Coordinates of N, CA and C in Angstrom, one line a residue:
X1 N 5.4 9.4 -24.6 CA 5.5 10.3 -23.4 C 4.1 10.7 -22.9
X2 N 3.1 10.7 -23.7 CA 1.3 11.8 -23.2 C 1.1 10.4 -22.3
X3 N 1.6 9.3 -22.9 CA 0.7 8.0 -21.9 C 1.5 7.7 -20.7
X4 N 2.8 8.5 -20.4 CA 3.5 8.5 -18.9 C 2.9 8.8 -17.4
X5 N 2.4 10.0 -17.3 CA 1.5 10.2 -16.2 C 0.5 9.4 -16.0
X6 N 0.3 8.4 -16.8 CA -1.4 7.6 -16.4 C -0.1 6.6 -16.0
X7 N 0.4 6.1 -16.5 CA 1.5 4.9 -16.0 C 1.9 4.7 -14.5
X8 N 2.2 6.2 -14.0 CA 2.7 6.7 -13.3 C 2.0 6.7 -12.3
X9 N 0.7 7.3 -12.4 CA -0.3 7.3 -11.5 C -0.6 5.9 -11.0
X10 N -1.2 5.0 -12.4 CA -2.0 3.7 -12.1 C -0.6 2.9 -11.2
X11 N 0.5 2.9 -11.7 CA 2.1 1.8 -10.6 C 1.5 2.7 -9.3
X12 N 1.3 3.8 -8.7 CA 1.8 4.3 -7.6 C 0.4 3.5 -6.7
X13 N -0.6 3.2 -7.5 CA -2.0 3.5 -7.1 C -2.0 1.7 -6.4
X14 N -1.0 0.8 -7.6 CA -1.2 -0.7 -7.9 C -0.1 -1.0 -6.9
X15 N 0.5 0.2 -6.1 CA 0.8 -0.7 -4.7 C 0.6 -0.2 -3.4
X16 N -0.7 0.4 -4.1 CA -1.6 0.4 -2.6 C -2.7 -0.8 -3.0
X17 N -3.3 -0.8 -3.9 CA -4.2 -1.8 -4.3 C -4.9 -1.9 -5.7
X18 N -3.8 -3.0 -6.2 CA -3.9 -3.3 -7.6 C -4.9 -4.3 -8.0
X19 N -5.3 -4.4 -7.6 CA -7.0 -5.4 -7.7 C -7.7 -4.4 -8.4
X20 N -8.1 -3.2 -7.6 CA -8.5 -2.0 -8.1 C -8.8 -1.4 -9.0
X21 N -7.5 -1.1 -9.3 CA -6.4 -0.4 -10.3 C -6.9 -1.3 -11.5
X22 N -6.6 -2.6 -11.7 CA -7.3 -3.2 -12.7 C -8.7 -3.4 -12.6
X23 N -9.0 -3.6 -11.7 CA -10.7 -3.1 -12.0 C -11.6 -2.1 -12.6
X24 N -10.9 -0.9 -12.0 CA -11.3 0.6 -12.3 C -10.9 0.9 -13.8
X25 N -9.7 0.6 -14.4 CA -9.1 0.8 -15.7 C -10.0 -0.3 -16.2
X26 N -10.3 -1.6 -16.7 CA -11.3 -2.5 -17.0 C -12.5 -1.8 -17.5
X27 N -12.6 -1.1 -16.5 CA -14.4 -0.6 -16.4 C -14.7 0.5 -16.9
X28 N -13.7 1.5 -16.6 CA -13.7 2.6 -17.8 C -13.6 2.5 -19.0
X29 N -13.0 1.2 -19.4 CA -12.6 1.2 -20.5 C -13.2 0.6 -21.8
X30 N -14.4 -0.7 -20.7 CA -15.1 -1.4 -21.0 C -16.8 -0.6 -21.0
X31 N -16.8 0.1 -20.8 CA -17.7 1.0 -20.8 C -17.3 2.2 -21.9
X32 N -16.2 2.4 -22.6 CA -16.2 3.8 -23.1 C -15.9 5.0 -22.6
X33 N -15.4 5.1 -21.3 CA -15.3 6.2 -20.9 C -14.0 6.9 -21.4
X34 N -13.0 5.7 -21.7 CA -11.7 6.0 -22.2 C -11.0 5.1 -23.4
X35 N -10.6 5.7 -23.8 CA -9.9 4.7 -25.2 C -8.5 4.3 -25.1
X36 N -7.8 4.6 -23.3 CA -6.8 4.6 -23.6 C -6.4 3.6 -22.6
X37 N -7.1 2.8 -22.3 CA -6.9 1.5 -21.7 C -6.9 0.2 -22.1
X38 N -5.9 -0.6 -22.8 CA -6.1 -1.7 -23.5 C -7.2 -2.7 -23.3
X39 N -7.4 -3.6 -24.3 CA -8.1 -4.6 -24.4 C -8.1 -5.9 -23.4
X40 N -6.7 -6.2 -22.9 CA -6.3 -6.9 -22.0 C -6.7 -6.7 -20.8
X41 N -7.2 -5.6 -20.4 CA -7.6 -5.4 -19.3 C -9.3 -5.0 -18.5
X42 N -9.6 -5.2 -20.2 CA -11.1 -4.9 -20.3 C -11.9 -6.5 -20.3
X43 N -11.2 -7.6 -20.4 CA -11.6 -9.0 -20.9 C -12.6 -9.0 -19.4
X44 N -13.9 -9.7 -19.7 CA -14.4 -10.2 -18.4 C -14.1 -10.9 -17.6
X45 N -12.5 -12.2 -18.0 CA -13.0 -13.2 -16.9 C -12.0 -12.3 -16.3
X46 N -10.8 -10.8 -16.8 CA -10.0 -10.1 -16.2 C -10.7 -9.2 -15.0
X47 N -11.9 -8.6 -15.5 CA -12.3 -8.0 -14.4 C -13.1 -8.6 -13.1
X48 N -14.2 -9.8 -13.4 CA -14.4 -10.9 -12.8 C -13.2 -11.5 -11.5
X49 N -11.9 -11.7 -12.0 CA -10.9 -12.2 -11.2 C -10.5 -11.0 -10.7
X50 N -10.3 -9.8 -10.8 CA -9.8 -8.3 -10.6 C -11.1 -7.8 -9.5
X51 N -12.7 -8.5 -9.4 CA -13.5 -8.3 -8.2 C -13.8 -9.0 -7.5
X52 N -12.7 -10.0 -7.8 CA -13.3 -11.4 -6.3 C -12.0 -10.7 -5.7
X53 N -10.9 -10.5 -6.0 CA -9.7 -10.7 -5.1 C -9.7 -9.0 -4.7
X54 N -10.4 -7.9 -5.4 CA -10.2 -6.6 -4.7 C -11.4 -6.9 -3.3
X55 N -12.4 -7.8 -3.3 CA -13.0 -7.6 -2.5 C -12.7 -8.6 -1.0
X56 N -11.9 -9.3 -1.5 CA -10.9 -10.1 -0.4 C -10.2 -9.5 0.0
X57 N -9.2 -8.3 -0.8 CA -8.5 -7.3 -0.3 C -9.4 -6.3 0.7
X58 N -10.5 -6.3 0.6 CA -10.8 -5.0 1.4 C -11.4 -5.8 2.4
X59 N -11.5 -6.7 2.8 CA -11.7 -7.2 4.4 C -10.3 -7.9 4.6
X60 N -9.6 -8.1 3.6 CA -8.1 -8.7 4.9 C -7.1 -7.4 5.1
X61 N -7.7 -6.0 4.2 CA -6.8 -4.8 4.7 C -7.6 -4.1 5.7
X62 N -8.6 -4.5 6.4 CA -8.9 -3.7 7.4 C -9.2 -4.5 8.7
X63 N -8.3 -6.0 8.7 CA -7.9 -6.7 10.0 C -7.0 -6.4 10.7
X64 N -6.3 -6.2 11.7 CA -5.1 -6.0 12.3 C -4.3 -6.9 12.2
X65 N -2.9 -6.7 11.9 CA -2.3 -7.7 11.6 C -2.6 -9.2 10.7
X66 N -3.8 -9.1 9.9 CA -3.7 -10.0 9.0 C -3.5 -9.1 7.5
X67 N -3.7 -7.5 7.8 CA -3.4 -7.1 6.6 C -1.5 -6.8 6.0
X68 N -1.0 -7.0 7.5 CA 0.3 -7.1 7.4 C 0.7 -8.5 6.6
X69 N 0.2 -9.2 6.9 CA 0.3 -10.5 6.3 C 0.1 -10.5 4.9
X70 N -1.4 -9.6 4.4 CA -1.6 -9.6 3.0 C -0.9 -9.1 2.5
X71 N 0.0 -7.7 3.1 CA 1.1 -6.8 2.4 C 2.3 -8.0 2.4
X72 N 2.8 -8.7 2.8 CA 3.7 -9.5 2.7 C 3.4 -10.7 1.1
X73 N 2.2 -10.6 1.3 CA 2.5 -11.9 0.0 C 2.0 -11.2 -1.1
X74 N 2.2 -9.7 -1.1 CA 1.3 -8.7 -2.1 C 2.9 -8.4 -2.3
X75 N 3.9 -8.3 -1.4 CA 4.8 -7.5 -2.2 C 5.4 -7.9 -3.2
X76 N 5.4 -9.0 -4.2 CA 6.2 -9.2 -5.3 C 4.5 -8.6 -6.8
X77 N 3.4 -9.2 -6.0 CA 2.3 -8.9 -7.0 C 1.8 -7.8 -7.4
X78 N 2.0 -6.4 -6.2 CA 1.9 -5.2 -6.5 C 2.3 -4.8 -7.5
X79 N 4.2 -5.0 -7.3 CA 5.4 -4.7 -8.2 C 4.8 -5.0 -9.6
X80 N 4.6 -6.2 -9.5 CA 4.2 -6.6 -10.6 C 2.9 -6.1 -11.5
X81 N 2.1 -5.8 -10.9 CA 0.6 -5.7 -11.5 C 1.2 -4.3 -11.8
X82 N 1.9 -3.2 -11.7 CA 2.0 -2.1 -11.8 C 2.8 -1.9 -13.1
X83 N 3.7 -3.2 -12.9 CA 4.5 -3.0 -14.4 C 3.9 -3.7 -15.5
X84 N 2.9 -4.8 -15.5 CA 2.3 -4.7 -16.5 C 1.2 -4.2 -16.9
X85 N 0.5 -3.2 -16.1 CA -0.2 -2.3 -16.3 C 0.3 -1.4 -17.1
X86 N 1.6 -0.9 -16.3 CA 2.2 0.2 -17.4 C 2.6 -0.1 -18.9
X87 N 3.2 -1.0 -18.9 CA 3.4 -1.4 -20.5 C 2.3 -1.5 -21.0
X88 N 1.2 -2.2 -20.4 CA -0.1 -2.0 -21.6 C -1.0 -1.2 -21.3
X89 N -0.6 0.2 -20.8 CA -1.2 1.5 -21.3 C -0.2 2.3 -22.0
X90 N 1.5 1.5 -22.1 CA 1.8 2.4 -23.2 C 1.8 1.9 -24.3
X91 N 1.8 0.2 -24.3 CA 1.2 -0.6 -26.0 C 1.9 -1.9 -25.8
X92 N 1.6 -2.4 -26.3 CA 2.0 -4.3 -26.5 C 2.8 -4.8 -27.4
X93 N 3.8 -4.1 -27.9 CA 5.0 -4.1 -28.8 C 6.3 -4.4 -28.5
X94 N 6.6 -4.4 -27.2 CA 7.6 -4.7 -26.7 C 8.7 -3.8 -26.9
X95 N 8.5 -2.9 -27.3 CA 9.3 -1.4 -27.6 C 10.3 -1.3 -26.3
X96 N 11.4 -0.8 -26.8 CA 12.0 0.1 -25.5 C 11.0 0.9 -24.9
X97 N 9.7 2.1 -25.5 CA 9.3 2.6 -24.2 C 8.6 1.7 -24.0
X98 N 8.1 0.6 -24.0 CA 6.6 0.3 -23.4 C 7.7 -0.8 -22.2
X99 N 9.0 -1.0 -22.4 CA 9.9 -1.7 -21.5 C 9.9 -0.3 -20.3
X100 N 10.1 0.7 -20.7 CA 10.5 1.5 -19.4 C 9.3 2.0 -19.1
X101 N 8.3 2.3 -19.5 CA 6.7 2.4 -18.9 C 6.7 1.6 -18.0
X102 N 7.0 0.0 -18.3 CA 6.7 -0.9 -17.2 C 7.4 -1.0 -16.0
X103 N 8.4 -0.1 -16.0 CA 9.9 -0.5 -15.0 C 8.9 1.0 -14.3
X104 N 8.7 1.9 -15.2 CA 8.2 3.4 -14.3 C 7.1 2.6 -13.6
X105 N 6.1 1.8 -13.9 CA 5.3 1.6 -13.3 C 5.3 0.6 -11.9
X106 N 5.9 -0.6 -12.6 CA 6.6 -1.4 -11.4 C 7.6 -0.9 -10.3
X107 N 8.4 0.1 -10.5 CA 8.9 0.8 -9.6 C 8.3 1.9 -8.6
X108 N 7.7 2.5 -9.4 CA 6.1 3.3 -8.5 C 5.6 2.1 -7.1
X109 N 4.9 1.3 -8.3 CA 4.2 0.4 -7.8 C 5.0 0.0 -6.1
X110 N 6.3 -0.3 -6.3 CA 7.0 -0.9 -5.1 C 6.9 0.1 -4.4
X111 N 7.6 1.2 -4.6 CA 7.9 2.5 -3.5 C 6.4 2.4 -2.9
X112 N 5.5 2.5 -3.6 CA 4.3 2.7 -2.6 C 4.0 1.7 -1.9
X113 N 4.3 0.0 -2.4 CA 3.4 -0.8 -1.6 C 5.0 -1.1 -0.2
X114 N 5.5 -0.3 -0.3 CA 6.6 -0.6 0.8 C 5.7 0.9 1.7
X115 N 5.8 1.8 1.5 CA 5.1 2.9 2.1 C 3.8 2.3 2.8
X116 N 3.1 1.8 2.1 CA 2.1 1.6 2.9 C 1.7 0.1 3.4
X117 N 2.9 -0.8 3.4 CA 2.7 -2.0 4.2 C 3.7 -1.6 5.6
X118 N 4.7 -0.6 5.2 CA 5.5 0.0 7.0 C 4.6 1.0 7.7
X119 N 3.4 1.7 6.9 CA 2.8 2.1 7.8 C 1.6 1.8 8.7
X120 N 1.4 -0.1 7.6 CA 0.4 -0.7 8.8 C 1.0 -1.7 9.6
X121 N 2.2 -1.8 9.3 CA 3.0 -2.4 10.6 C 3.2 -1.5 12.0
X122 N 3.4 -0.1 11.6 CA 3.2 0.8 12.4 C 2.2 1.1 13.6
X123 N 0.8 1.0 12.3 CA -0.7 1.3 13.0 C -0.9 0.3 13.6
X124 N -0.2 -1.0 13.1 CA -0.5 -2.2 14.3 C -0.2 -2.3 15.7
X125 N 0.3 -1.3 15.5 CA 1.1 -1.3 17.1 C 0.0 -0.5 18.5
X126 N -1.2 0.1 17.4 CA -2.1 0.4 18.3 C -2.8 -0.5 18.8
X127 N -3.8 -0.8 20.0 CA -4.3 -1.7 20.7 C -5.7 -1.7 19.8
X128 N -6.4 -0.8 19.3 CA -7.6 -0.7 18.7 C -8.0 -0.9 17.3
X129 N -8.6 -1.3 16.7 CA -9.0 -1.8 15.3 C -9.3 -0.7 14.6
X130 N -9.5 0.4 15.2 CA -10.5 1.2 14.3 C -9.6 2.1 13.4
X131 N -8.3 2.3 13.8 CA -6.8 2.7 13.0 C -7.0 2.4 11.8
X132 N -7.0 0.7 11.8 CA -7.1 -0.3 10.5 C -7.7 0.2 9.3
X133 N -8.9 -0.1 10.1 CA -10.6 0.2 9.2 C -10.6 1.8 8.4
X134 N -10.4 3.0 9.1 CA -10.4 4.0 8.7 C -9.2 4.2 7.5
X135 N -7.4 3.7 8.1 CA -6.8 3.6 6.8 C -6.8 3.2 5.9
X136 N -7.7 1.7 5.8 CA -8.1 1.1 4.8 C -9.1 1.9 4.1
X137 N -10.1 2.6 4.5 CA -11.1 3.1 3.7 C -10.7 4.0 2.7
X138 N -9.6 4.9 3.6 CA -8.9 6.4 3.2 C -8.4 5.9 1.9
X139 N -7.3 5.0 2.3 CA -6.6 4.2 0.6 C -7.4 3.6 -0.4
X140 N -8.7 2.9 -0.3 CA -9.7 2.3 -1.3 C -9.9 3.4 -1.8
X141 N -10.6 4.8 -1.4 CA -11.4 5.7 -1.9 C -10.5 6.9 -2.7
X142 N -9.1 6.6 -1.9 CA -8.0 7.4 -2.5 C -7.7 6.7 -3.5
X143 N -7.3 5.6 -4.1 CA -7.0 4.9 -5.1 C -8.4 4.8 -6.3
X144 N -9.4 5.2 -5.5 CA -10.8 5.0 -6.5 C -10.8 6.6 -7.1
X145 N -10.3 7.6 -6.4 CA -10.4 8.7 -6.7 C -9.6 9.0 -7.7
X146 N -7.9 9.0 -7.5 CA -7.3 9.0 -8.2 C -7.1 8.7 -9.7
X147 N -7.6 7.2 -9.5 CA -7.2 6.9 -10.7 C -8.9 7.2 -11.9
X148 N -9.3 7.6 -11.5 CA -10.3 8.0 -12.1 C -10.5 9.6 -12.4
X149 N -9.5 10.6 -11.4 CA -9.1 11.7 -12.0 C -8.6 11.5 -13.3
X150 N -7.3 10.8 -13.2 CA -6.2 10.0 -14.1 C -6.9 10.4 -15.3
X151 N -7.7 9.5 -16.0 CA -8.2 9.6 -16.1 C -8.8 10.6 -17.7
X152 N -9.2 11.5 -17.0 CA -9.5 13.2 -17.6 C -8.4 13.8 -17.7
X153 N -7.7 13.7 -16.1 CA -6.5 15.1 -15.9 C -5.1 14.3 -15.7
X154 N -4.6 13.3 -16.9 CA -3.2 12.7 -16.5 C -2.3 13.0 -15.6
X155 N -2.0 14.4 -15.7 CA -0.5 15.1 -15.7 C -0.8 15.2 -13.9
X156 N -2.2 16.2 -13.5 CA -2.6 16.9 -12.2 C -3.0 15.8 -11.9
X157 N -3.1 14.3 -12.2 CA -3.2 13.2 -11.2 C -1.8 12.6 -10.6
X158 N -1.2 12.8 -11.4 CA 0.3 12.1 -11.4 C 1.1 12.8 -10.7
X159 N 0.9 14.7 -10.5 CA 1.1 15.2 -9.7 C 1.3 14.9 -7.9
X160 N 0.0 14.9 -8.1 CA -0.7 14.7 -7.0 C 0.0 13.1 -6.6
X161 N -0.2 11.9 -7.3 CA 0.4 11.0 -6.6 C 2.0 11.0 -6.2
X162 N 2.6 11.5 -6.9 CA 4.2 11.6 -6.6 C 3.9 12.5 -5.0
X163 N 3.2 13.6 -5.2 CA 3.0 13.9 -4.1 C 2.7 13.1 -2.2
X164 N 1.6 12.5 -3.0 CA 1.1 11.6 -1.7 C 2.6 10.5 -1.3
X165 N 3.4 10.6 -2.5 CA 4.4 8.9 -2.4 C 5.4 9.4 -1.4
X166 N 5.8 11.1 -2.1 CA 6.8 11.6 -1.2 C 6.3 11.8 0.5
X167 N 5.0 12.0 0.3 CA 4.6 12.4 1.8 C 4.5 11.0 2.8
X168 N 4.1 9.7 2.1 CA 4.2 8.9 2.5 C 5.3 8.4 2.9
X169 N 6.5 8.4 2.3 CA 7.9 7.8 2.6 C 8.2 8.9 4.1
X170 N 8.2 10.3 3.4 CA 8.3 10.8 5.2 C 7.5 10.4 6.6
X171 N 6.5 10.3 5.9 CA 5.7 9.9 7.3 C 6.2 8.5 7.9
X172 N 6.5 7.9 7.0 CA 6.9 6.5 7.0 C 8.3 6.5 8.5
X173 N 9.3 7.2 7.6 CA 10.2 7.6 8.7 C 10.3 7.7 10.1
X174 N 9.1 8.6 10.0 CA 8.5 9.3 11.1 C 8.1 8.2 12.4
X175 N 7.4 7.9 11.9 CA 6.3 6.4 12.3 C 7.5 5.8 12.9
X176 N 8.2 5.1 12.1 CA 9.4 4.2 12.3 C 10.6 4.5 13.6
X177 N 10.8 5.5 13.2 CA 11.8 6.3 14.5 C 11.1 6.8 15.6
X178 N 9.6 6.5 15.8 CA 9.0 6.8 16.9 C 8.9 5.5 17.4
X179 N 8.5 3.9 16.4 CA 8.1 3.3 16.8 C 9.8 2.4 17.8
X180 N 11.0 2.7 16.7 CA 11.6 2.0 16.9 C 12.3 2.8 18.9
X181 N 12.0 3.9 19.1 CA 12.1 4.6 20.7 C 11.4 3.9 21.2
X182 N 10.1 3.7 20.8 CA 8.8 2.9 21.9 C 9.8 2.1 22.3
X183 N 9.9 0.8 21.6 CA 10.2 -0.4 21.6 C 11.5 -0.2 22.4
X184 N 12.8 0.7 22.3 CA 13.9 0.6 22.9 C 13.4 0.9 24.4
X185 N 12.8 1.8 24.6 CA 11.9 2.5 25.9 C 11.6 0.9 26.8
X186 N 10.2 0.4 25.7 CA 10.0 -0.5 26.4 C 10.8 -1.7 26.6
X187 N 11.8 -1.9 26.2 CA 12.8 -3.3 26.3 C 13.4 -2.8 27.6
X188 N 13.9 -1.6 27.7 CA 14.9 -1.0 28.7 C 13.8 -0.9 30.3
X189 N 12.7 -0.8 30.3 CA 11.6 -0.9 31.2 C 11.7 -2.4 31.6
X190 N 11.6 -3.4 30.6 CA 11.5 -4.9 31.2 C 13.3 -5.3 31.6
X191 N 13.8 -4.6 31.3 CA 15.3 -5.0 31.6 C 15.5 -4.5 33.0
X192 N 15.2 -3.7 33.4 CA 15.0 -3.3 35.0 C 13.9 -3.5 35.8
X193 N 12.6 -3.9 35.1 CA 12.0 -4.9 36.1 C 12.6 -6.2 36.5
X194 N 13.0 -7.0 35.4 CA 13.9 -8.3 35.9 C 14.9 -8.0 36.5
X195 N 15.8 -7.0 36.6 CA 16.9 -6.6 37.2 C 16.2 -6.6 38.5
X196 N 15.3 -5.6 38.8 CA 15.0 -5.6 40.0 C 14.4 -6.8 40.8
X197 N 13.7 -7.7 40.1 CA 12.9 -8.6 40.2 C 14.1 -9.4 41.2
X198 N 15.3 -9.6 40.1 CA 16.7 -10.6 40.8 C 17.2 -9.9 41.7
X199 N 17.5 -8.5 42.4 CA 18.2 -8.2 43.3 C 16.9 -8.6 44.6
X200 N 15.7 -8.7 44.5 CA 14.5 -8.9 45.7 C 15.6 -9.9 46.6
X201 N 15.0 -10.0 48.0 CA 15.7 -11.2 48.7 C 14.7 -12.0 48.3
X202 N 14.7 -13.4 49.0 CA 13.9 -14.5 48.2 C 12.9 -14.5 50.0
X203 N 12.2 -15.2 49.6 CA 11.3 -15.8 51.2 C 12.7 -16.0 52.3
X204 N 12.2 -16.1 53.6 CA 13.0 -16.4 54.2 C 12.8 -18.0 55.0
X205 N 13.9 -19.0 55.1 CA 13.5 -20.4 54.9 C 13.0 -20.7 56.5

């Protein structure tokens, strides 16, 4: 149960960006800062592979519409990186809990990376780049933050992310029911310009 809130935190964190998430646990762990991050995750060629592909992740999440694309072939890998994160921060035994650590974590893991691949389908809908760039920054540094609270303060990190997950799913809503008006607004605008377009007389012969 004490190793639940780091589970919790690291699934919610590994589907915004689990490259990361293994990177940062790796590193603290491989350095000493914490004893409570397995071996498997400390191995070099794990963290080596965990900093070529977080660093691909942070220039294809701050493209327009090509990070929609990354979120698309990320959503089965997030899920995943999050549940086997979780089981091996609760142990490698195959226990019933280290089974539902990984389901708590892999399930985290989804709720978020669905949260925040609908809200850059959203942001995509702006004409400008700089949307991208900034969200992207906010989530690297929020994921760098967090999970390194984690950390020290398990419980008041885990907090805090349930927090951000709930706030995200609302906002998500939000975003969505505004976008999906746009879009009815603008269909119903081009449906009466071509209306109007077909009642015009034509030239006269």
């Amino acid at each position: 149960m004490s190793v639940l809130p780091l589970v919790f935190t690291s699934g919610w964190a590994s589907g915004v960006n689990a490259y990361a998430v293994v990177l940062l646990l790796g590193v603290f762990g491989a350095t000493g800062v914490t004893d409570e991050v397995p071996d498997a995750l400390q191995r070099p060629d794990v963290l080596i592979v965990a900093g070529v592909l977080f660093l691909c992740e942070a220039v294809a999440d701050k493209i327009p519409y090509v990070d929609s694309v990354w979120d698309a072939v990320h959503t089965v890998i997030r899920p995943v990186s999050g549940a086997v994160v979780g089981a091996l921060l609760a142990g490698q035994s195959g226990s019933l809990p280290d089974l539902a650590a990984g389901a708590i974590g892999g399930s985290t893991a989804l709720t978020s990376h669905l949260v925040k691949a609908g809200t850059r389908m959203a942001v995509n809908t702006s004409p400008e780049p700089f949307s991208n760039i900034a969200l992207s920054t906010a989530e690297d540094l929020g994921v760098a933050g967090i999970i390194s609270f984690a950390i020290f303060h398990p419980v008041a990190a885990a907090v805090i992310a349930g927090t951000l997950l709930v706030l995200g799913v609302v906002i998500l809503v939000f975003l969505w029911s505004r976008i999906r008006r746009f879009r009815r607004r603008r269909a119903q605008r081009r449906e009466e310009k071509r209306l109007a377009a077909a009642r015009e007389p034509g030239p006269p012969e």
